[in-house]
Coordinates of C-alpha atoms and ligand atoms in Angstrom, one line a residue:
M1 CA -13.3 -8.0 7.6
I2 CA -11.7 -5.6 5.1
K3 CA -9.5 -2.7 5.7
I4 CA -9.1 0.5 3.7
S5 CA -5.7 2.2 3.4
P6 CA -6.8 5.7 2.0
S7 CA -3.2 6.9 0.2
V8 CA -3.3 11.0 0.5
L9 CA -1.3 11.7 -2.6
T10 CA -4.2 13.4 -4.0
A11 CA -5.2 15.2 -1.1
D12 CA -4.8 18.8 -0.3
F13 CA -2.0 18.6 2.0
L14 CA -2.1 22.0 3.7
S15 CA -6.0 20.6 5.3
L16 CA -4.4 17.5 5.9
A17 CA -4.1 17.4 9.5
D18 CA -8.4 17.5 9.9
D19 CA -9.0 15.0 6.8
I20 CA -6.8 12.6 8.8
K21 CA -9.0 13.3 11.7
R22 CA -12.0 12.7 9.6
L23 CA -10.7 9.6 8.1
E24 CA -9.8 8.5 11.9
S25 CA -13.9 9.0 12.9
A26 CA -14.5 7.5 10.0
G27 CA -12.8 4.4 11.2
V28 CA -9.7 3.9 8.6
D29 CA -7.7 0.7 9.3
M30 CA -4.0 2.4 8.1
L31 CA -3.2 5.4 6.4
H32 CA -2.0 5.2 3.2
L33 CA 1.7 7.1 2.1
D34 CA 3.4 6.8 -1.2
V35 CA 6.5 8.2 -1.3
M36 CA 8.6 8.9 -5.2
D37 CA 11.6 9.3 -5.7
G38 CA 11.6 10.9 -9.5
I39 CA 14.0 8.0 -10.9
F40 CA 11.6 4.4 -10.0
V41 CA 9.1 6.4 -11.2
P42 CA 8.5 9.8 -12.9
N43 CA 6.7 11.4 -9.9
I44 CA 8.0 12.7 -7.1
S45 CA 5.8 13.2 -3.7
F46 CA 7.0 13.3 -0.2
G47 CA 9.2 11.6 2.6
V48 CA 10.3 11.0 5.7
P49 CA 10.1 14.8 7.2
V50 CA 6.1 14.6 5.7
I51 CA 5.3 10.8 7.3
K52 CA 7.0 12.2 11.1
S53 CA 4.2 15.0 10.3
I54 CA 1.4 13.1 10.7
R55 CA 2.3 10.5 12.6
K56 CA 2.4 13.7 15.6
H57 CA -1.1 14.0 14.5
S58 CA -2.7 10.2 14.4
N59 CA -3.1 7.0 15.7
I60 CA -3.6 5.8 12.7
P61 CA -1.0 2.8 11.6
L62 CA 1.1 4.7 8.8
D63 CA 1.3 2.0 6.0
V64 CA 3.8 3.1 3.8
H65 CA 4.9 2.4 0.1
L66 CA 8.2 3.2 -1.2
M67 CA 8.5 3.6 -4.9
I68 CA 12.3 4.7 -4.7
D69 CA 14.8 3.3 -6.4
R70 CA 17.2 0.9 -4.2
P71 CA 15.4 1.0 -1.7
H72 CA 17.5 -0.4 1.4
R73 CA 19.5 2.6 1.9
Y74 CA 16.7 4.1 3.1
I75 CA 14.9 1.9 5.0
K76 CA 15.9 2.8 8.4
E77 CA 15.2 6.2 8.3
F78 CA 11.5 5.2 6.5
A79 CA 11.1 2.4 9.5
A80 CA 11.4 4.8 12.0
V81 CA 8.2 6.4 11.1
S82 CA 5.9 3.8 9.6
D83 CA 4.0 0.4 11.2
W84 CA 3.8 -0.9 7.5
L85 CA 7.0 -0.5 5.3
G86 CA 6.7 -2.1 1.8
F87 CA 8.8 -1.4 -1.6
H88 CA 9.0 -2.5 -5.0
Y89 CA 10.4 -6.2 -5.8
E90 CA 11.3 -4.7 -8.9
A91 CA 13.5 -1.4 -7.6
G92 CA 17.2 -3.2 -6.8
S93 CA 17.8 -4.1 -3.2
D94 CA 17.7 -7.8 -2.1
N95 CA 14.2 -8.4 -1.7
A96 CA 14.2 -11.2 0.8
E97 CA 17.1 -9.5 3.1
L98 CA 14.9 -5.7 3.2
L99 CA 12.3 -8.0 4.3
K100 CA 14.3 -9.5 6.9
E101 CA 15.5 -6.1 7.5
I102 CA 12.2 -4.5 8.2
R103 CA 11.0 -7.0 10.9
E104 CA 13.9 -6.4 12.6
L105 CA 13.4 -2.7 13.1
G106 CA 9.8 -3.9 14.2
C107 CA 7.9 -2.8 11.1
K108 CA 5.3 -5.2 9.3
S109 CA 6.6 -5.9 5.7
C110 CA 5.8 -5.4 2.1
I111 CA 6.7 -6.3 -0.6
T112 CA 5.0 -5.1 -4.1
I113 CA 4.8 -5.8 -7.9
K114 CA 4.0 -3.4 -10.3
P115 CA 1.7 -4.5 -13.2
C116 CA 4.7 -6.3 -15.7
T117 CA 5.3 -8.9 -12.2
Q118 CA 4.1 -11.9 -11.8
P119 CA 2.0 -13.5 -8.7
E120 CA 4.5 -16.5 -8.7
E121 CA 8.3 -14.3 -8.9
I122 CA 7.1 -13.8 -5.0
Y123 CA 6.0 -17.2 -3.9
D124 CA 9.1 -17.7 -2.2
L125 CA 9.3 -14.4 -0.4
L126 CA 6.0 -15.1 1.2
E127 CA 7.2 -16.2 4.4
L128 CA 9.2 -13.4 4.8
C129 CA 5.5 -10.9 3.9
D130 CA 3.2 -9.7 6.3
M131 CA 1.8 -7.6 3.4
V132 CA 2.4 -8.7 -0.4
L133 CA 0.7 -5.1 -2.4
V134 CA -0.3 -6.1 -5.7
M135 CA -0.9 -2.6 -7.9
S136 CA -3.8 -2.6 -10.3
V137 CA -2.7 0.2 -12.4
E138 CA 1.4 1.9 -13.6
P139 CA 2.5 3.4 -9.6
G140 CA 3.0 7.3 -9.8
F141 CA -0.3 8.9 -10.1
G142 CA -3.6 8.6 -8.6
G143 CA -6.9 8.9 -10.1
Q144 CA -6.2 6.7 -12.8
K145 CA -8.3 3.0 -13.9
F146 CA -8.3 -0.2 -12.5
M147 CA -6.4 -2.3 -14.7
P148 CA -8.6 -6.1 -14.0
D149 CA -5.1 -8.2 -14.7
A150 CA -4.8 -7.4 -11.5
L151 CA -7.5 -9.7 -10.5
E152 CA -6.2 -13.1 -11.1
K153 CA -2.9 -11.8 -9.5
L154 CA -4.7 -11.8 -6.8
S155 CA -6.8 -14.9 -6.8
K156 CA -3.5 -16.9 -7.3
L157 CA -1.8 -14.5 -4.7
R158 CA -4.8 -15.4 -1.8
D159 CA -4.5 -19.6 -3.2
E160 CA -1.4 -19.9 -2.7
I161 CA -1.1 -17.8 1.0
N162 CA -4.2 -20.4 1.8
R163 CA -2.4 -22.9 0.5
R164 CA 0.6 -22.7 3.3
N165 CA -1.5 -21.7 5.8
L166 CA 0.4 -18.3 6.4
T167 CA -0.9 -15.3 7.1
V168 CA -0.7 -12.0 4.9
E169 CA -2.7 -9.8 4.0
I170 CA -2.9 -8.7 0.7
E171 CA -3.0 -5.2 -0.5
V172 CA -4.9 -3.8 -4.1
D173 CA -3.7 0.1 -4.5
G174 CA -4.8 1.7 -7.9
G175 CA -8.3 2.6 -8.8
I176 CA -10.3 1.2 -6.0
N177 CA -14.4 2.4 -6.5
A178 CA -16.8 1.0 -5.4
E179 CA -17.0 -1.0 -8.6
T180 CA -14.1 -2.2 -8.6
A181 CA -13.6 -2.6 -5.0
P182 CA -16.0 -5.8 -5.1
M183 CA -14.0 -7.6 -7.7
A184 CA -11.1 -7.2 -5.7
I185 CA -12.4 -8.5 -2.7
N186 CA -13.6 -11.6 -3.8
A187 CA -10.2 -11.6 -5.8
G188 CA -9.1 -12.4 -2.0
A189 CA -7.7 -8.6 -1.9
T190 CA -7.7 -7.9 2.6
V191 CA -6.6 -4.8 2.5
L192 CA -8.0 -1.5 0.2
V193 CA -6.2 1.4 -0.7
A194 CA -7.9 4.4 -1.8
G195 CA -7.2 8.0 -3.0
N196 CA -8.5 10.0 -5.4
Y197 CA -11.7 7.8 -4.6
I198 CA -12.4 9.0 -0.8
F199 CA -10.9 12.4 -1.3
S200 CA -12.7 13.7 -4.6
A201 CA -15.9 12.8 -2.3
D202 CA -17.6 16.1 -0.7
D203 CA -17.8 13.4 2.6
M204 CA -14.5 11.8 2.7
S205 CA -16.9 9.6 6.2
E206 CA -19.3 8.3 3.7
R207 CA -17.2 7.0 0.6
V208 CA -14.8 4.8 3.6
R209 CA -17.9 3.3 5.6
E210 CA -19.5 2.6 1.9
I211 CA -16.0 0.3 0.9
K212 CA -16.0 -1.0 4.6
S213 CA -19.5 -2.3 4.5
L214 CA -18.8 -4.0 0.8
Ligands
DX5_301 C1 -0.1 5.2 -7.0 C2 -0.1 5.0 -6.0 C3 -1.3 5.4 -5.0 C4 -2.7 6.3 -5.2 C5 -3.6 5.1 -5.5 O1 1.3 5.0 -7.7 O2 0.7 3.8 -5.4 O3 -1.6 4.4 -4.1 O4 -2.7 6.9 -5.1 O5 -5.3 6.3 -5.8 P1 -6.4 6.3 -7.1 O6 -7.0 5.1 -5.8 O7 -6.7 7.4 -7.0 O8 -6.0 5.2 -7.5
ZN302 ZN1 0.3 3.2 -3.7

């Protein structure tokens, strides 16, 4: 069963509590929270205090996507408010150590690759991951177009994970809609992030059901 993790990046933050309730009743599996520091990516979003408030309003597992430079510096603070916690392979931390630390702190661990990174580069980290995240846009902004190069990366990761009999979710993030979601699923993704496609809709629940039924 495909999991859906709506990204709140393009939401209206003042109506977030209501939107989250609606998403909860629509049966979303996780809530994707994009943390940006203006250094690792050219945009600034939100940090721990906002995630803490979301936690108070919802029981949906929180899927935190750190787009910050040297993420090890803040990992304890984010682990305290996350269920799934992911950071970028390219962000300048010791990746293996950080994945281990995330698990020790009680979260599911996730490593994320940008469009410039090949999946083979993370093969030796797969045992330490509960999820891998393949970016299908350049990280930093919602509402961008899906990059089809991501499909081959998803397939390679799917093959490697199956070949080694590992239990690792494969998440895809960026430009997911009714047209790109089936392609990502066919290539091996098990968790779909969708921001704009859900939050720009008049009926968010309908969009969630549409994607979940694929
Ligand atoms: C981009 C973020 C995404 C973004 C996805 O850097 O990581 O999670 O919010 O938004 P859409 O689905 O609009 O591409
Ligand atoms: Zn994201």
